[in-house]
Amino acid sequence: ALHYLARNPQLADNEELLADCLSTIEKHNLMSPLRVLQALGDSEQSGVTLGMVRGYIMRQINATSKRIEDNKAAIASYTSEFKVHSEKMDALKNKPIVFQSTKCTSCMAPLDLPSVHFLCKHSYHQRCLGDIGDSCPRCQAENQKLEDQRRAQEISAKQHDAFFDKLHHSDEGFDVIASWFAKSPFAFTKLIDQ
C-alpha cells in the first residue's frame, strides 16, 4: 500500500489515504519507521513530501525518545543496584562478620552452645535446627526462589534454537537481543574443578 501511494501522488485523496495507512502501521506496529520511510522514498517517482509524513515522523521520534529515557532510567536503577550488591559481596568476601544475636531465631531463648550462625545474621540452637541442612529456615523460601530463577536462567542459556527463532521472526532484532540479555541467559559460565 505504501509503494502504491508513493507512486501515485495524483490520487485525489492520496494524503488522507497515506495518513490512514501510516496510522494503521503505527497502531499495529507492522513495520519499523525506517522501513516505512524506505518504502515511501524507494522510487524516483515518489510523490510523498516531508509534510505528508511529518506527523508520523514526529510521533516516532517522540516515542523513541521516551523509550530512550525509560531505558536510561532503568540503566541508572540497575547500576545503583549492582553497586549496592557489589559492595555487599565485597564485604562478605573481605570483612569480618560480627554475630551479635543473643537469642535463637526459632525459639527466642537465649543462645547457648552449640549454636549455628548464618550469613543472613539469623542464629539458632543446634537442637532447634534439627536436620534442616545448611540454609537458614527463615530465609529458605527466598533462597529457594533465587535458586529456581538461577536454574531457569541456566536452562534458557541452552535454548539457542528458541533465541534464533525469535530473532529470525522479529522485525526488531535488537529488542529480542536486549530482552534475552536482560534475562541473562548468556551470563552463565561453569566453574570446573581442576
mmCIF file of C-alpha atoms in Angstrom:
data_model
loop_
_atom_site.group_PDB
_atom_site.id
_atom_site.type_symbol
_atom_site.label_atom_id
_atom_site.label_comp_id
_atom_site.label_asym_id
_atom_site.label_seq_id
_atom_site.Cartn_x
_atom_site.Cartn_y
_atom_site.Cartn_z
ATOM 1 C CA ALA A 1 0.000 0.000 0.000
ATOM 2 C CA LEU A 2 2.838 2.401 0.804
ATOM 3 C CA HIS A 3 4.545 1.780 -2.539
ATOM 4 C CA TYR A 4 1.261 2.321 -4.360
ATOM 5 C CA LEU A 5 0.507 5.582 -2.547
ATOM 6 C CA ALA A 6 4.064 6.846 -3.044
ATOM 7 C CA ARG A 7 3.962 6.149 -6.801
ATOM 8 C CA ASN A 8 0.503 7.607 -7.368
ATOM 9 C CA PRO A 9 0.556 11.145 -5.949
ATOM 10 C CA GLN A 10 -2.145 12.205 -8.432
ATOM 11 C CA LEU A 11 -4.893 10.412 -6.453
ATOM 12 C CA ALA A 12 -7.390 12.920 -5.093
ATOM 13 C CA ASP A 13 -7.316 11.679 -1.502
ATOM 14 C CA ASN A 14 -3.719 10.404 -1.555
ATOM 15 C CA GLU A 15 -2.620 12.390 1.503
ATOM 16 C CA GLU A 16 -5.591 11.158 3.560
ATOM 17 C CA LEU A 17 -5.055 7.544 2.452
ATOM 18 C CA LEU A 18 -1.365 7.804 3.312
ATOM 19 C CA ALA A 19 -2.193 9.196 6.776
ATOM 20 C CA ASP A 20 -4.647 6.305 7.367
ATOM 21 C CA CYS A 21 -2.090 3.763 6.178
ATOM 22 C CA LEU A 22 0.630 5.215 8.420
ATOM 23 C CA SER A 23 -1.787 5.297 11.348
ATOM 24 C CA THR A 24 -2.608 1.598 10.877
ATOM 25 C CA ILE A 25 1.077 0.683 10.579
ATOM 26 C CA GLU A 26 1.847 2.655 13.723
ATOM 27 C CA LYS A 27 -1.129 1.312 15.685
ATOM 28 C CA HIS A 28 -0.317 -2.353 14.985
ATOM 29 C CA ASN A 29 3.465 -1.886 14.826
ATOM 30 C CA LEU A 30 3.547 -3.536 11.391
ATOM 31 C CA MET A 31 6.806 -2.013 10.170
ATOM 32 C CA SER A 32 9.749 -0.201 11.649
ATOM 33 C CA PRO A 33 9.839 3.555 10.919
ATOM 34 C CA LEU A 34 12.974 3.102 8.834
ATOM 35 C CA ARG A 35 11.242 0.553 6.588
ATOM 36 C CA VAL A 36 8.236 2.841 6.231
ATOM 37 C CA LEU A 37 10.438 5.726 5.096
ATOM 38 C CA GLN A 38 12.390 3.447 2.769
ATOM 39 C CA ALA A 39 9.140 2.215 1.206
ATOM 40 C CA LEU A 40 7.884 5.756 0.707
ATOM 41 C CA GLY A 41 11.123 7.064 -0.774
ATOM 42 C CA ASP A 42 12.054 3.925 -2.696
ATOM 43 C CA SER A 43 11.016 5.195 -6.074
ATOM 44 C CA GLU A 44 12.207 8.200 -8.051
ATOM 45 C CA GLN A 45 8.541 8.746 -8.923
ATOM 46 C CA SER A 46 7.602 9.107 -5.270
ATOM 47 C CA GLY A 47 5.216 11.970 -4.745
ATOM 48 C CA VAL A 48 5.387 11.839 -0.955
ATOM 49 C CA THR A 49 6.610 15.047 0.616
ATOM 50 C CA LEU A 50 8.062 15.566 4.067
ATOM 51 C CA GLY A 51 4.939 17.489 5.025
ATOM 52 C CA MET A 52 2.801 14.435 4.304
ATOM 53 C CA VAL A 53 4.724 12.230 6.765
ATOM 54 C CA ARG A 54 5.829 14.898 9.247
ATOM 55 C CA GLY A 55 3.270 13.890 11.901
ATOM 56 C CA TYR A 56 4.234 10.227 11.638
ATOM 57 C CA ILE A 57 7.942 11.009 11.876
ATOM 58 C CA MET A 58 7.442 13.293 14.889
ATOM 59 C CA ARG A 59 5.366 10.665 16.741
ATOM 60 C CA GLN A 60 8.032 8.050 16.058
ATOM 61 C CA ILE A 61 10.817 10.357 17.235
ATOM 62 C CA ASN A 62 8.878 11.202 20.411
ATOM 63 C CA ALA A 63 8.126 7.522 21.117
ATOM 64 C CA THR A 64 11.776 6.602 20.557
ATOM 65 C CA SER A 65 12.929 9.456 22.797
ATOM 66 C CA LYS A 66 10.581 8.247 25.541
ATOM 67 C CA ARG A 67 11.913 4.676 25.219
ATOM 68 C CA ILE A 68 15.465 6.020 25.421
ATOM 69 C CA GLU A 69 14.650 7.980 28.589
ATOM 70 C CA ASP A 70 12.930 4.940 30.127
ATOM 71 C CA ASN A 71 15.958 2.798 29.259
ATOM 72 C CA LYS A 72 18.329 5.367 30.763
ATOM 73 C CA ALA A 73 16.288 5.351 33.989
ATOM 74 C CA ALA A 74 16.339 1.541 34.046
ATOM 75 C CA ILE A 75 20.104 1.541 33.439
ATOM 76 C CA ALA A 76 20.643 4.002 36.283
ATOM 77 C CA SER A 77 18.499 1.840 38.567
ATOM 78 C CA TYR A 78 20.345 -1.342 37.586
ATOM 79 C CA THR A 79 23.698 0.391 38.011
ATOM 80 C CA SER A 80 22.863 1.533 41.530
ATOM 81 C CA GLU A 81 21.533 -1.941 42.425
ATOM 82 C CA PHE A 82 24.691 -3.505 41.019
ATOM 83 C CA LYS A 83 26.847 -1.144 43.057
ATOM 84 C CA VAL A 84 24.965 -1.995 46.260
ATOM 85 C CA HIS A 85 25.215 -5.731 45.595
ATOM 86 C CA SER A 86 28.903 -5.450 44.677
ATOM 87 C CA GLU A 87 29.606 -3.674 47.959
ATOM 88 C CA LYS A 88 27.731 -6.392 49.865
ATOM 89 C CA MET A 89 29.673 -9.126 48.048
ATOM 90 C CA ASP A 90 32.951 -7.359 48.760
ATOM 91 C CA ALA A 91 32.030 -7.025 52.436
ATOM 92 C CA LEU A 92 31.147 -10.724 52.632
ATOM 93 C CA LYS A 93 34.440 -11.702 50.997
ATOM 94 C CA ASN A 94 36.844 -9.334 52.734
ATOM 95 C CA LYS A 95 35.386 -8.083 56.001
ATOM 96 C CA PRO A 96 34.678 -9.969 59.205
ATOM 97 C CA ILE A 97 31.064 -10.521 60.111
ATOM 98 C CA VAL A 98 30.102 -9.910 63.711
ATOM 99 C CA PHE A 99 27.261 -12.010 65.053
ATOM 100 C CA GLN A 100 25.660 -10.224 67.976
ATOM 101 C CA SER A 101 22.485 -12.223 68.196
ATOM 102 C CA THR A 102 21.794 -13.373 71.738
ATOM 103 C CA LYS A 103 18.511 -15.199 71.073
ATOM 104 C CA CYS A 104 17.630 -18.183 68.951
ATOM 105 C CA THR A 105 15.578 -17.059 65.944
ATOM 106 C CA SER A 106 13.401 -20.162 66.262
ATOM 107 C CA CYS A 107 12.581 -20.481 69.984
ATOM 108 C CA MET A 108 13.634 -16.971 71.113
ATOM 109 C CA ALA A 109 15.501 -18.476 74.105
ATOM 110 C CA PRO A 110 18.999 -17.179 74.919
ATOM 111 C CA LEU A 111 21.668 -18.755 72.743
ATOM 112 C CA ASP A 112 23.977 -21.337 74.266
ATOM 113 C CA LEU A 113 26.439 -23.718 72.694
ATOM 114 C CA PRO A 114 26.279 -25.386 70.289
ATOM 115 C CA SER A 115 24.740 -22.668 68.107
ATOM 116 C CA VAL A 116 24.682 -22.052 64.365
ATOM 117 C CA HIS A 117 25.046 -18.620 62.792
ATOM 118 C CA PHE A 118 24.093 -17.924 59.175
ATOM 119 C CA LEU A 119 25.389 -15.091 56.983
ATOM 120 C CA CYS A 120 21.874 -13.649 56.913
ATOM 121 C CA LYS A 121 22.543 -12.934 60.635
ATOM 122 C CA HIS A 122 19.955 -15.378 61.946
ATOM 123 C CA SER A 123 21.207 -17.603 64.763
ATOM 124 C CA TYR A 124 19.817 -20.889 66.067
ATOM 125 C CA HIS A 125 20.471 -23.507 68.686
ATOM 126 C CA GLN A 126 21.797 -26.672 67.076
ATOM 127 C CA ARG A 127 18.855 -28.550 68.592
ATOM 128 C CA CYS A 128 16.325 -26.083 67.084
ATOM 129 C CA LEU A 129 17.694 -26.641 63.581
ATOM 130 C CA GLY A 130 17.476 -30.385 63.636
ATOM 131 C CA ASP A 131 18.136 -31.898 60.202
ATOM 132 C CA ILE A 132 17.170 -28.826 58.185
ATOM 133 C CA GLY A 133 20.509 -28.618 56.399
ATOM 134 C CA ASP A 134 22.847 -25.807 55.600
ATOM 135 C CA SER A 135 20.418 -22.962 54.962
ATOM 136 C CA CYS A 136 18.554 -20.649 57.291
ATOM 137 C CA PRO A 137 14.965 -21.851 57.815
ATOM 138 C CA ARG A 138 13.640 -18.299 57.884
ATOM 139 C CA CYS A 139 15.372 -17.348 54.603
ATOM 140 C CA GLN A 140 14.908 -20.713 52.907
ATOM 141 C CA ALA A 141 11.850 -19.696 50.833
ATOM 142 C CA GLU A 142 13.606 -16.633 49.413
ATOM 143 C CA ASN A 143 16.788 -18.610 48.790
ATOM 144 C CA GLN A 144 14.783 -21.314 47.018
ATOM 145 C CA LYS A 145 13.139 -18.707 44.784
ATOM 146 C CA LEU A 146 16.559 -17.321 43.820
ATOM 147 C CA GLU A 147 17.876 -20.824 43.181
ATOM 148 C CA ASP A 148 14.877 -21.582 40.959
ATOM 149 C CA GLN A 149 15.499 -18.381 38.972
ATOM 150 C CA ARG A 150 19.159 -19.330 38.556
ATOM 151 C CA ARG A 151 18.205 -22.796 37.305
ATOM 152 C CA ALA A 152 15.661 -21.319 34.869
ATOM 153 C CA GLN A 153 18.349 -18.986 33.518
ATOM 154 C CA GLU A 154 20.751 -21.899 33.103
ATOM 155 C CA ILE A 155 18.096 -23.813 31.181
ATOM 156 C CA SER A 156 17.277 -20.838 28.939
ATOM 157 C CA ALA A 157 21.006 -20.398 28.251
ATOM 158 C CA LYS A 158 20.917 -23.744 26.448
ATOM 159 C CA GLN A 159 17.939 -22.844 24.263
ATOM 160 C CA HIS A 160 19.846 -21.434 21.314
ATOM 161 C CA ASP A 161 17.214 -22.534 18.801
ATOM 162 C CA ALA A 162 14.474 -20.608 20.621
ATOM 163 C CA PHE A 163 16.642 -17.488 20.672
ATOM 164 C CA PHE A 164 17.482 -17.658 16.966
ATOM 165 C CA ASP A 165 13.851 -18.461 16.108
ATOM 166 C CA LYS A 166 12.639 -15.356 17.959
ATOM 167 C CA LEU A 167 15.397 -13.299 16.377
ATOM 168 C CA HIS A 168 14.541 -14.550 12.885
ATOM 169 C CA HIS A 169 10.791 -13.865 13.206
ATOM 170 C CA SER A 170 11.115 -10.426 14.778
ATOM 171 C CA ASP A 171 11.053 -7.102 12.958
ATOM 172 C CA GLU A 172 13.069 -5.567 15.777
ATOM 173 C CA GLY A 173 16.032 -7.909 16.261
ATOM 174 C CA PHE A 174 17.734 -5.567 18.692
ATOM 175 C CA ASP A 175 14.724 -5.742 21.032
ATOM 176 C CA VAL A 176 14.953 -9.545 21.044
ATOM 177 C CA ILE A 177 18.671 -9.476 21.826
ATOM 178 C CA ALA A 178 18.206 -6.861 24.550
ATOM 179 C CA SER A 179 15.370 -8.814 26.190
ATOM 180 C CA TRP A 180 17.458 -12.027 26.201
ATOM 181 C CA PHE A 181 20.411 -10.209 27.727
ATOM 182 C CA ALA A 182 18.100 -8.716 30.359
ATOM 183 C CA LYS A 183 17.202 -12.276 31.375
ATOM 184 C CA SER A 184 20.948 -13.096 31.493
ATOM 185 C CA PRO A 185 20.846 -16.490 29.794
ATOM 186 C CA PHE A 186 24.288 -15.850 28.307
ATOM 187 C CA ALA A 187 25.903 -14.934 31.615
ATOM 188 C CA PHE A 188 26.433 -18.417 32.978
ATOM 189 C CA THR A 189 29.822 -19.983 32.879
ATOM 190 C CA LYS A 190 30.546 -23.216 34.655
ATOM 191 C CA LEU A 191 33.441 -23.459 37.053
ATOM 192 C CA ILE A 192 35.377 -26.665 36.540
ATOM 193 C CA ASP A 193 37.327 -28.164 39.416
ATOM 194 C CA GLN A 194 40.855 -28.985 38.355
#
